[in-house]
Coordinates of C-alpha atoms in Angstrom, one line a residue:
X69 CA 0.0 0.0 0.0
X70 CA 1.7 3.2 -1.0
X71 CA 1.8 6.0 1.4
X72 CA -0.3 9.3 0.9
X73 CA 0.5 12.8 2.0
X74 CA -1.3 14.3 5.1
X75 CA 0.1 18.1 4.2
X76 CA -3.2 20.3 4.4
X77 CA -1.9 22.7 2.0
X78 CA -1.0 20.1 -0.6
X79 CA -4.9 18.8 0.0
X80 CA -6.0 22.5 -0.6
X81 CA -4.1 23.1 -3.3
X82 CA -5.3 19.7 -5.0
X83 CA -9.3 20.6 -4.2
X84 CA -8.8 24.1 -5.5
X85 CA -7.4 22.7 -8.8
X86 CA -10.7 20.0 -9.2
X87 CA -13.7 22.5 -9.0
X88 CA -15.7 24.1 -11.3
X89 CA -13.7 26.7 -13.6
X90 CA -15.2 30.2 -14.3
X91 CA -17.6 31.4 -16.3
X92 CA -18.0 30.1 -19.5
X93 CA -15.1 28.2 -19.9
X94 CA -16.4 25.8 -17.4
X95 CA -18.9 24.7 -19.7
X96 CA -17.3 24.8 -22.9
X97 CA -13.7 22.5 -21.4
X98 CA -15.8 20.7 -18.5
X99 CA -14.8 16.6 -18.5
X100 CA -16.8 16.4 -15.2
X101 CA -19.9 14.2 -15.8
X102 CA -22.4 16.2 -13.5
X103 CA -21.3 19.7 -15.7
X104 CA -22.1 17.3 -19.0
X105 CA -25.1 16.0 -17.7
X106 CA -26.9 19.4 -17.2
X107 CA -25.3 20.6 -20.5
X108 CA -27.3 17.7 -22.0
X109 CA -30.1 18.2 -20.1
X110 CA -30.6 22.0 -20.8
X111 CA -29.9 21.2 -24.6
X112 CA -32.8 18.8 -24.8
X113 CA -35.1 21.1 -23.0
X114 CA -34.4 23.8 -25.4
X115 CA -35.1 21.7 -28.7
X116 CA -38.4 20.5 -26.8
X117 CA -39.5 23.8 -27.2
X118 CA -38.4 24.4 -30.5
X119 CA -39.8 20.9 -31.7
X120 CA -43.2 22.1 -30.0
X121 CA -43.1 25.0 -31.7
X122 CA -42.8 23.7 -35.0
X123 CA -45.8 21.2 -33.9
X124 CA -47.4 24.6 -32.8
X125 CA -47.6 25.7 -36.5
X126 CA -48.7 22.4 -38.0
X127 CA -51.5 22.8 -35.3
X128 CA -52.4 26.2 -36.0
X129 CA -52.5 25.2 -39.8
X130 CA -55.4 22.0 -38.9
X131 CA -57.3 24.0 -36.5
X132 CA -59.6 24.5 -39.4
X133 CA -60.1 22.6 -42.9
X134 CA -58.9 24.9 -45.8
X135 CA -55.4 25.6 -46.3
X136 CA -54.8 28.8 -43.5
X137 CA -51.6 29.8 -42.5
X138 CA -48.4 28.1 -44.2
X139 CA -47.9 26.5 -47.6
X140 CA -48.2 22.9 -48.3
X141 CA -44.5 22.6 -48.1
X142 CA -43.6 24.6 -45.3
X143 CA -46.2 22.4 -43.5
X144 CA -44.0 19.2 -44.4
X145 CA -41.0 21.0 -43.7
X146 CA -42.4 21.4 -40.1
X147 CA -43.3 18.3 -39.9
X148 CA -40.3 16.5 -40.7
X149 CA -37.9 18.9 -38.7
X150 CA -40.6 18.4 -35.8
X151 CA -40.0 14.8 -35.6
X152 CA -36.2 14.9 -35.9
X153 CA -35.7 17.5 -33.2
X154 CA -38.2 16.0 -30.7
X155 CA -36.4 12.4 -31.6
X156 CA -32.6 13.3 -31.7
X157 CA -33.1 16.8 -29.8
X158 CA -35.4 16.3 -27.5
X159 CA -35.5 12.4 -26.1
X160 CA -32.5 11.2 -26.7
X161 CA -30.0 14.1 -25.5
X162 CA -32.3 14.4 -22.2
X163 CA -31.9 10.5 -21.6
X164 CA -28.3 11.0 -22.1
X165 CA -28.0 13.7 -19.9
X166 CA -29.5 11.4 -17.4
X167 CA -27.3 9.1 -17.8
X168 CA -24.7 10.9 -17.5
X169 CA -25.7 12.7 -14.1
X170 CA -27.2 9.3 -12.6
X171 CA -25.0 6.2 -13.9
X172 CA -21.6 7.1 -11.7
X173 CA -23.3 8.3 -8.5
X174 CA -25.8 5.1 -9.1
X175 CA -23.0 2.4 -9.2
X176 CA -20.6 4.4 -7.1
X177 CA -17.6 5.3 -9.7
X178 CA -16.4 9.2 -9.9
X179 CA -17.2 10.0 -13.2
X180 CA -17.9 8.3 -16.3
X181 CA -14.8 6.4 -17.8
X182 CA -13.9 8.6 -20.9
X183 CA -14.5 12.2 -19.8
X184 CA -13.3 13.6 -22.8
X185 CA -14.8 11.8 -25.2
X186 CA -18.3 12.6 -23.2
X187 CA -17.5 16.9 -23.6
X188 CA -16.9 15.9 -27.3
X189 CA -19.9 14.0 -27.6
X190 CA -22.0 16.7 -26.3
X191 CA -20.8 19.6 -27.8
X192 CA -20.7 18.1 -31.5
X193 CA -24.7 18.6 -30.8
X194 CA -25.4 22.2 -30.7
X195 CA -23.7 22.1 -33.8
X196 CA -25.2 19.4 -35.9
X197 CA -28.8 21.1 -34.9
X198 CA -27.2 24.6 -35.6
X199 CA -26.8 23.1 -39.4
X200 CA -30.1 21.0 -39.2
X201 CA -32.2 24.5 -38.3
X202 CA -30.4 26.6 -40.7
X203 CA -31.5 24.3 -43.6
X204 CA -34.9 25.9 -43.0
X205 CA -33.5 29.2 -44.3
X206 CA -32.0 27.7 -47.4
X207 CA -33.7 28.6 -51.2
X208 CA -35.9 25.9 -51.7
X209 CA -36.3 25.5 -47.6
X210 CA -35.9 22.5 -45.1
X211 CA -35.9 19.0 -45.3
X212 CA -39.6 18.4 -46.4
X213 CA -39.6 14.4 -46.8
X214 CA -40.8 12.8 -43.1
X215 CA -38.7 12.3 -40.4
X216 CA -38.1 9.1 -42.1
X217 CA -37.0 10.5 -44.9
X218 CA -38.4 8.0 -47.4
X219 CA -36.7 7.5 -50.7
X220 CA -37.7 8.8 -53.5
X221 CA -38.8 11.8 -51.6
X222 CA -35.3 12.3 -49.9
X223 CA -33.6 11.6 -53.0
X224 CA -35.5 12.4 -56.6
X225 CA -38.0 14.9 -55.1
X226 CA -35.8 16.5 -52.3
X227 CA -34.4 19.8 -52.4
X228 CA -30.9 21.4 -52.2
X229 CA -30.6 21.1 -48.1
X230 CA -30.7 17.6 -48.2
X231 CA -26.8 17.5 -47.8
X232 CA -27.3 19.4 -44.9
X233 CA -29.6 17.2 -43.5
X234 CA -27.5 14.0 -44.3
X235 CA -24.5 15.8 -42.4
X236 CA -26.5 16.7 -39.5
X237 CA -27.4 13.2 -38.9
X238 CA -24.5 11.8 -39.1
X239 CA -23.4 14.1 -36.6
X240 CA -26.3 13.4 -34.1
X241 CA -25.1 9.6 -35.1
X242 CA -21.5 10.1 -34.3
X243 CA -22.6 11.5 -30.6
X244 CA -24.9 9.0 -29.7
X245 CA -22.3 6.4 -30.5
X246 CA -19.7 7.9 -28.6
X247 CA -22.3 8.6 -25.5
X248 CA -23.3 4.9 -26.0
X249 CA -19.4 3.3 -25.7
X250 CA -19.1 5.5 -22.7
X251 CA -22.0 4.1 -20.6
X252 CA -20.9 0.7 -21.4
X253 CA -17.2 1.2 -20.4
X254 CA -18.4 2.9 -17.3
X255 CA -20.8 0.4 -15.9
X256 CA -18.3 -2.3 -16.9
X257 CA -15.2 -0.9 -15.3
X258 CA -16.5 1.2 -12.7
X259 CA -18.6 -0.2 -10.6
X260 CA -17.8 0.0 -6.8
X261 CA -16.5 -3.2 -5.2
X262 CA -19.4 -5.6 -4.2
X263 CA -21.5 -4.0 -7.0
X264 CA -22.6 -7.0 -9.0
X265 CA -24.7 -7.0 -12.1
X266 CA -27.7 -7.9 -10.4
X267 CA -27.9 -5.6 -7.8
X268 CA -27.2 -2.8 -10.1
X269 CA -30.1 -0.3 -10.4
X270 CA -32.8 -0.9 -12.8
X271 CA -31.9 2.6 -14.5
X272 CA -28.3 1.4 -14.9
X273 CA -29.3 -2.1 -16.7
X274 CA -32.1 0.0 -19.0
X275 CA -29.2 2.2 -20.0
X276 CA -26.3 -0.6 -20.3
X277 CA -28.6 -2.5 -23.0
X278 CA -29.8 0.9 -24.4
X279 CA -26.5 1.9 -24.9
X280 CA -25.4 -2.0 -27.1
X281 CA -28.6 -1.2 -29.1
X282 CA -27.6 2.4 -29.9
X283 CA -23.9 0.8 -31.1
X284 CA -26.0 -1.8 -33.2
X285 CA -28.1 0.4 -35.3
X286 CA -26.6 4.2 -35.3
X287 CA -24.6 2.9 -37.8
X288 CA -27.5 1.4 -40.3
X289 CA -29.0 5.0 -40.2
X290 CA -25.4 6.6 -41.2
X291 CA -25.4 4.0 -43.9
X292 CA -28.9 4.8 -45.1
X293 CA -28.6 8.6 -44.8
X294 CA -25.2 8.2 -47.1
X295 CA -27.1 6.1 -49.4
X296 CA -29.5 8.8 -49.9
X297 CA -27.0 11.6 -50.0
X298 CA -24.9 9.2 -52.9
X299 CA -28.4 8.3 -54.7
X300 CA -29.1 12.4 -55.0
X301 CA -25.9 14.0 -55.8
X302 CA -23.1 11.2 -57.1
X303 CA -25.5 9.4 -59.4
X304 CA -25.9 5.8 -57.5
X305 CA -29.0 4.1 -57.7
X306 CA -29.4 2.4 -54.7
X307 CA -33.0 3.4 -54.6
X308 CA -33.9 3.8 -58.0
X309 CA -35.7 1.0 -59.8
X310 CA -34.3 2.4 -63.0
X311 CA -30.8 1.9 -62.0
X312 CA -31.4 -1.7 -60.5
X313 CA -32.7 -0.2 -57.4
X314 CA -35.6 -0.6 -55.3
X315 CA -37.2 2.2 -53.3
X316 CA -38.7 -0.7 -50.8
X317 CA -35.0 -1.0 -49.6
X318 CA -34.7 1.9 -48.6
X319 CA -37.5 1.2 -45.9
X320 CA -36.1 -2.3 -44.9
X321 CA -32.6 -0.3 -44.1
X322 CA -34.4 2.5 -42.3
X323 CA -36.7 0.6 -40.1
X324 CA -34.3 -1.8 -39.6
X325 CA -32.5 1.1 -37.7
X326 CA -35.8 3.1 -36.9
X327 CA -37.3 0.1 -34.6
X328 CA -34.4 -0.5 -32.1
X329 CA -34.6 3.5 -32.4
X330 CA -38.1 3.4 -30.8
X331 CA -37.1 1.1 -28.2
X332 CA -33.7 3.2 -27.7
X333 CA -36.3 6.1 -26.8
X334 CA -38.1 3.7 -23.7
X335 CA -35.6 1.9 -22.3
X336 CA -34.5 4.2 -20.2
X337 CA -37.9 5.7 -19.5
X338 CA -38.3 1.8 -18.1
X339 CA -35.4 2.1 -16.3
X340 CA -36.9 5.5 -14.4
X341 CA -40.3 4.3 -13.8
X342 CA -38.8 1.4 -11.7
X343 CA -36.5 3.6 -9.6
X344 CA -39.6 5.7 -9.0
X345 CA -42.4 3.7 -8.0
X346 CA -41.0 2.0 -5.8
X347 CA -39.5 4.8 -4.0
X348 CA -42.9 6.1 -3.2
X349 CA -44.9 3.2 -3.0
X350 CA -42.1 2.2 0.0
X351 CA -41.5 -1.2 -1.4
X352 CA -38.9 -2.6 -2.8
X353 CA -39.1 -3.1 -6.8
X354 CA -41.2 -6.7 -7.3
X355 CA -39.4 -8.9 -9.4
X356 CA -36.0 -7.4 -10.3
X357 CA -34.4 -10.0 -12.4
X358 CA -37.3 -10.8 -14.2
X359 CA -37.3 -6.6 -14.7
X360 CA -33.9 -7.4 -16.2
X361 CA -34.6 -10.4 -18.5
X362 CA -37.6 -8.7 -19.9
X363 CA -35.6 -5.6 -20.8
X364 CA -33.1 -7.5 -22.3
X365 CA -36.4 -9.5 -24.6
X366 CA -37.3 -6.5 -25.9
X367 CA -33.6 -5.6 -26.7
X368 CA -33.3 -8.8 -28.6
X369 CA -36.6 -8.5 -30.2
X370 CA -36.4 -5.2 -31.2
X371 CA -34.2 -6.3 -34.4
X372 CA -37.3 -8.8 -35.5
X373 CA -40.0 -6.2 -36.0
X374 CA -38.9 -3.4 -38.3
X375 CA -41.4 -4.4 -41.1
X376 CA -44.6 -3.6 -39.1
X377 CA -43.7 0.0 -40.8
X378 CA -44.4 -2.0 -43.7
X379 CA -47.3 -4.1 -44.4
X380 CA -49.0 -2.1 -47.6
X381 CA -46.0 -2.5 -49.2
X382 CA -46.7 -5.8 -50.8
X383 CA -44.2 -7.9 -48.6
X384 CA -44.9 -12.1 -49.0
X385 CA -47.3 -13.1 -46.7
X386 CA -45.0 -15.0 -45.0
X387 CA -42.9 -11.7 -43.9
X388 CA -46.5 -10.3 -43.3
X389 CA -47.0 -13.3 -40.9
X390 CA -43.7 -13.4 -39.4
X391 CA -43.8 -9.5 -38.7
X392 CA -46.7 -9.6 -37.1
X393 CA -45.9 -12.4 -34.3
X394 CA -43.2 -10.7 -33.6
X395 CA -44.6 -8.0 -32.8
X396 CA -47.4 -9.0 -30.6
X397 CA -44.8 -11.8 -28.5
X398 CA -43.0 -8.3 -27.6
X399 CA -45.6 -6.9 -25.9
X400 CA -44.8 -9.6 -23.6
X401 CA -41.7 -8.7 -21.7
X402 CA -43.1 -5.1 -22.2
X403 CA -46.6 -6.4 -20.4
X404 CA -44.4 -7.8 -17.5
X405 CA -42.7 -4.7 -16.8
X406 CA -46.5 -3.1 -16.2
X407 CA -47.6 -6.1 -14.0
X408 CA -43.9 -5.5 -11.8
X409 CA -44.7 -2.2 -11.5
X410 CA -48.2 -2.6 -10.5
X411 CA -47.5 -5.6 -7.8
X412 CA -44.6 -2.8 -6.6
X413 CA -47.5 -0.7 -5.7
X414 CA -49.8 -3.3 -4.7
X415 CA -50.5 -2.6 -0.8
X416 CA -47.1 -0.1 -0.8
X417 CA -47.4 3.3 1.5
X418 CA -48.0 5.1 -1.6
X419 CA -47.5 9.1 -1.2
X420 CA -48.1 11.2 -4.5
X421 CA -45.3 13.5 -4.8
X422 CA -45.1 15.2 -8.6
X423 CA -42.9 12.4 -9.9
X424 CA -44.9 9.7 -8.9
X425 CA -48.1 11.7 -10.5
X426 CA -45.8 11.1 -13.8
X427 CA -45.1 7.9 -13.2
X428 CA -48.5 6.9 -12.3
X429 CA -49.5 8.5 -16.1
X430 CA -47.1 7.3 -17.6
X431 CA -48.0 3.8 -16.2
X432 CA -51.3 4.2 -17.5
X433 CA -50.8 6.1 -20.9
X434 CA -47.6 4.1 -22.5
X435 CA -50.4 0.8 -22.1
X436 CA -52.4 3.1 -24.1
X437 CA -50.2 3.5 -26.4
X438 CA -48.9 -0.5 -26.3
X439 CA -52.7 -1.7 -27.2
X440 CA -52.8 0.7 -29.9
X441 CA -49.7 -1.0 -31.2
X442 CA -51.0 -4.3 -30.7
X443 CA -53.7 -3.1 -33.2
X444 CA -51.4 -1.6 -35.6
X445 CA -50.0 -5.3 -35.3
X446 CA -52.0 -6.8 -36.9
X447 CA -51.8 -7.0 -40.6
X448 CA -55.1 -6.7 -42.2
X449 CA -55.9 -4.1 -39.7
X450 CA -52.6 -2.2 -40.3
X451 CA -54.0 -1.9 -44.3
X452 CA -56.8 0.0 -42.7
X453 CA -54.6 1.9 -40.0
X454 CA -51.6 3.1 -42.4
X455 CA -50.4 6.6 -42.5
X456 CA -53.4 7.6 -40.5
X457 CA -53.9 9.7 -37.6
X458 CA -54.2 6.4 -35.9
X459 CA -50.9 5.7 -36.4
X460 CA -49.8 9.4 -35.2
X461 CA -52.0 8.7 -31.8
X462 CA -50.4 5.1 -31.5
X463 CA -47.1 6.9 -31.3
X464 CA -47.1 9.9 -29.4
X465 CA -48.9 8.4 -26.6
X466 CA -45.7 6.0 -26.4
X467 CA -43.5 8.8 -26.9
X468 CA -45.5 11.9 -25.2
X469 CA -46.9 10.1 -22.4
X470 CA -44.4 7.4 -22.3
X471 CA -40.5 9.1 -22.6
X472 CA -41.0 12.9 -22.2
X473 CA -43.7 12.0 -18.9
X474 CA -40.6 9.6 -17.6
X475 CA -38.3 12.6 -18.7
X476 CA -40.2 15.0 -16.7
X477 CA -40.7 12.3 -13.8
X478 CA -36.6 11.5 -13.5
X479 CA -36.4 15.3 -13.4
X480 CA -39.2 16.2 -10.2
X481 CA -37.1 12.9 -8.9
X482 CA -33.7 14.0 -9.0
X483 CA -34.1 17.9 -9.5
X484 CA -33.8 18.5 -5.3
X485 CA -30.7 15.8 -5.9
X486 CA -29.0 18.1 -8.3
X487 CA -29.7 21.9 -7.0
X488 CA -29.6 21.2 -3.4
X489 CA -33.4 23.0 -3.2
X490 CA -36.6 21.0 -3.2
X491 CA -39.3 21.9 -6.0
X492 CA -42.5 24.1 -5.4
X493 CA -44.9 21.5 -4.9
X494 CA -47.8 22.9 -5.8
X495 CA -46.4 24.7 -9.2
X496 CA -45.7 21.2 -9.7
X497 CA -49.0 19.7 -9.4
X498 CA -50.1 22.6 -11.5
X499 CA -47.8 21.3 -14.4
X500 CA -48.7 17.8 -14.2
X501 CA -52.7 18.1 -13.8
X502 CA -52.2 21.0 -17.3
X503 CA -50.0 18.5 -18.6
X504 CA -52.2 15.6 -18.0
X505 CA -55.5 16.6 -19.4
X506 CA -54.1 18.7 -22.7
X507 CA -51.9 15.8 -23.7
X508 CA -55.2 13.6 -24.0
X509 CA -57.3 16.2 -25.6
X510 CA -54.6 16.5 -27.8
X511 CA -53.7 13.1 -28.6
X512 CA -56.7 10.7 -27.9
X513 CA -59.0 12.0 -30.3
X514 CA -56.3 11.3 -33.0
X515 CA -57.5 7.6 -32.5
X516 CA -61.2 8.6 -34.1
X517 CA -59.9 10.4 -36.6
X518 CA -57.6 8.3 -37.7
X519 CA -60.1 5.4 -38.0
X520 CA -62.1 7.3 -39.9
X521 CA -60.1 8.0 -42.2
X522 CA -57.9 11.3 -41.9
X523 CA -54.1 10.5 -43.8
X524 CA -51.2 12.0 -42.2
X525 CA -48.7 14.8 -43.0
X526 CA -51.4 16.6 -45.2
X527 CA -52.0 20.5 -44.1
X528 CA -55.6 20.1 -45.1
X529 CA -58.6 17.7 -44.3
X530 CA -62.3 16.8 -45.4
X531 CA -64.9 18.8 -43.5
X532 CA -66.3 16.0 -41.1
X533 CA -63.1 15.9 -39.3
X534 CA -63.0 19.7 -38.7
X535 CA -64.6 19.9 -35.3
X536 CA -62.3 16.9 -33.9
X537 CA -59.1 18.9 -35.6
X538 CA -60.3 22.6 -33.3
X539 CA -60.1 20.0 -30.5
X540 CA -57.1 18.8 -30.8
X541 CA -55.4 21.8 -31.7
X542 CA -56.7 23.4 -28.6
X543 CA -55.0 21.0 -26.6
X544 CA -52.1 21.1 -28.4
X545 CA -51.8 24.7 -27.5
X546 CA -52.8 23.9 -24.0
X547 CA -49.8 21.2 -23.5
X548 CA -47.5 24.0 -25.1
X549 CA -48.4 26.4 -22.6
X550 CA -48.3 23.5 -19.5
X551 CA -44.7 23.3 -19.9
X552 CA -43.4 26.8 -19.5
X553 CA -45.0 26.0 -15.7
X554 CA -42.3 23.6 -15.9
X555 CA -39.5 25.6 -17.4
X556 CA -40.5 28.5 -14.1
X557 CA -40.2 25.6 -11.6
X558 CA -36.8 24.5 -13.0
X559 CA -36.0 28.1 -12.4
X560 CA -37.2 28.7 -9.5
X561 CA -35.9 25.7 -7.7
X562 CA -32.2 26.4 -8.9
X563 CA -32.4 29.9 -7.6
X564 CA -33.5 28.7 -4.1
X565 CA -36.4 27.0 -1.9
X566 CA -36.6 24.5 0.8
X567 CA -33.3 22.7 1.5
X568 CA -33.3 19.2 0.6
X569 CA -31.7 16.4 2.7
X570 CA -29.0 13.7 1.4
X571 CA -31.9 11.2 1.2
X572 CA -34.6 13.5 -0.4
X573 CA -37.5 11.4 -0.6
X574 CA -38.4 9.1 2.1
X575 CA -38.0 5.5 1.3
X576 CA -35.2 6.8 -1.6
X577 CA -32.4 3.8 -1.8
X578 CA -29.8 3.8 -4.1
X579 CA -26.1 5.0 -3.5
X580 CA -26.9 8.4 -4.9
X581 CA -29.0 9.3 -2.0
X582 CA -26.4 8.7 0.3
X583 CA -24.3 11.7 -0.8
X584 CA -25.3 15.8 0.1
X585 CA -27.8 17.6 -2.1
X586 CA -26.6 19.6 -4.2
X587 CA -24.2 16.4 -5.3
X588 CA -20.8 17.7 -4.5
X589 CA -18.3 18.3 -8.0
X590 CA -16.7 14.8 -7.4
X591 CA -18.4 11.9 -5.9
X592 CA -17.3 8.8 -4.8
X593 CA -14.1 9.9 -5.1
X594 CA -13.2 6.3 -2.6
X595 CA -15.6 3.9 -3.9
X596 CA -18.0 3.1 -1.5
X597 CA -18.6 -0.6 0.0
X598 CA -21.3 -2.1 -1.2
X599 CA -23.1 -4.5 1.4

């Protein structure tokens, strides 16, 4: 055992030199997980409201049949940029900023295991968005094809900024990668002594397999996205039936990258839900390997589904068959999740703090939106669902009321963690009951329009869904509004407000309950025991 110096001054000296620098070079040089973390976290917050206000203007446009406000193809332009920035902008950086903050002080390590590949991989977004929003202002506008880009319309029919939107995918690619090897090395290699696998915290495991799907299929999209950018401007025909292509490829490649995508975006909501309930239902988490196992089914399975997006387009009815077992057998390990976290509850000393409220909904809403996908399922009711409103109910209630809800749940959870200050309360009430009542308005009667036949991504309608359309656009608007209660909380509670306690929440367990609020700048910098 080598010896260690006692001299105070040397110790001074050595904690002066670890804090936070000044200013703004803090933020720009910062290696320090927690600093990366909020950078993350303040990123995705501030493309969640520029996402919603692009979904703002394709609401304003439906609130009444007619073409109103914007032309046809501004209206797909802000549709298409919409889903992008709510998907790579808005879910996945907030997840990852998550991650960042939670996974060391969860498993008790100091920091994440490549620090400076985690300030590159943050600040490589501001930069790929920068060139993704600019696009808009380009001759000819946006990207105006679906987030999914489909070929031809990304490739024959697509207009000059589609370079730009090739590049700044693989950007957003190239970050998620590097975010992904970082989580893995970390929870591999750093885990305090006595800190097994299994008694890792469910969080940790729903990021560690999140993070081997986001390695496995990042780079499908950057091969799909170059195959588009190749098939528009170098002259391949990868796409193109009259080069030997086939524009039905293009979907196979893209959902084969697009499904594990979807499942990428709920993992770690999983993973959030079960560090939450539990908490306040005072009970430990029922069934925690089988919590494990099932997230690792739906990892595996993931890669066996991608043609769901694609029933109509004449696949053999085998595929059609296969496809659709799939499918429904991965509701399975999904359906155990819900039935763990309901027996967690089941006779627990449940309190209803603001990010159990969340929790609660989201409980409730995501199976929602998993029986509407055990609909869509099926194939010859998919031929009647397809590209229709039904569809666009089906999967924002998975991705409104399932990710951002556990998104806004982690944060109530760990905000008083992070600042040092507990939340107002009642402000927060405020937001969830707003938040909880627009998002249905907005999204449930979707369903009946959709099954009545109302197509998607078209800025106009037939008259008898007009009244339904005023609806949901007024709660549209509604949930806008709800969340600038949220953004004034946030403030609010890092200015000041109640002190919290190490532990926080009564019944919290986890390591990173045992150290102060606010989290000091290094944690576990001696690995704690684990018993």
């Amino acid at each position: 055992m080598s010896t260690v110096t006692t001299d105070p001054h040397a110790h001074a000296e050595h904690e002066h030199h670890h804090g936070p620098a000044k200013g703004l070079k803090r933020w720009l040089y910062t290696t320090n997980h927690k600093d990366i973390g909020t950078l993350y976290l303040l990123f995705a917050l501030t493309m969640f409201f520029i996402g919603g206000a692009m979904a703002m203007v394709i609401r304003a446009e439906l609130f009444q049949p007619g073409l109103q406000i914007v032309e046809p193809n501004f209206f797909n332009q802000m549709t298409t940029v919409h889903g992008l920035i709510m998907v790579f902008g808005a879910v996945m950086p907030a997840f990852t900023g998550l991650a960042n903050w939670l996974i060391p002080m969860m498993i008790g390590a100091p920091d994440m295991a490549l620090p400076r590949m985690n300030n590159w991989s943050f600040w490589i977004l501001p930069f790929a968005f920068s060139i993704l929003l600019l696009s808009l202002f380009m001759e000819g506008g946006g990207p105006s094809f679906g987030w999914t880009f489909y070929a031809p319309l990304s490739t024959t029919y697509s207009n000059d900024s589609t370079a730009l939107f090739v590049f700044s995918v693989h950007i957003m690619g190239i970050s998620s990668i590097m975010g992904a090897i970082n989580v893995i090395v970390t929870i591999m290699n750093l885990r305090a002594p006595g800190m097994t696998y299994m008694k890792m915290p469910l969080f940790v495991w729903t990021w560690f397999i999140t993070a081997y799907l986001l390695i496995a299929v990042m780079p499908v999209l950057a091969g799909a996205v170059t195959m588009v950018l190749t098939d528009k401007y170098f002259g391949t025909s990868f796409f193109d039936a009259a080069g030997g292509g086939d524009p039905v490829l293009f979907q196979h490649i893209f959902w084969f990258f697009g499904h594990p995508e979807v499942y990428i975006m709920i993992l770690p909501a999983f993973g959030i839900i079960s560090a939450i309930v539990p908490t306040f239902a005072r009970k430990p988490l029922f069934g925690y390997a089988s919590m494990v196992y099932a997230t690792a089914s739906i990892a595996l399975l993931s890669f066996l589904v991608w043609a769901h997006h694609m029933f109509t387009t004449g696949m053999p009815v085998f595929a059609e068959l296969f496809f659709m077992y799939c499918t429904m057998l991965i509701a399975v390990p999904t359906g155990v999740k819900v039935f763990n976290w309901v027996a967690t509850m089941w006779r627990g000393a449940m309190t209803f703090e603001v990010p159990m409220m969340f929790a609660l909904a989201f409980i409730v809403l995501f199976t929602i939106g998993g029986f509407s996908g055990l609909m869509l399922a099926i194939t010859p009711a998919d031929f009647q669902y397809h590209d229709t409103y039904f569809v666009v109910a089906h999967f924002h209630y998975v991705l409104v009321t399932g990710a951002i809800f556990s998104i806004m749940a982690a944060a109530y959870y760990w905000l008083p963690k992070w600042t040092g200050h507990m939340y107002d309360e009642t402000l927060g009430q405020w937001h969830f009951w707003c938040s909880l009542i627009s998002v249905n308005v907005l999204f449930f009667p979707m369903h009946f329009v959709g099954l009545a036949g109302m197509p998607r991504r078209i800025p106009d309608y037939a008259l008898q869904f007009a009244d339904f359309n005023a609806l949901i656009s007024i709660g549209g608007f509604a949930f806008g509004l709800s969340q600038l209660l949220f953004v004034a909380l946030v403030v609010k509670c890092i200015k000041g407000g109640k002190k919290a306690t190490a532990q926080v929440w009564e019944g919290a367990e986890g390591l990173e309950w045992t150290i102060a609020s606010p989290a000091p700048y290094h944690s576990f910098t001696t690995p704690p025991e684990i018993k």
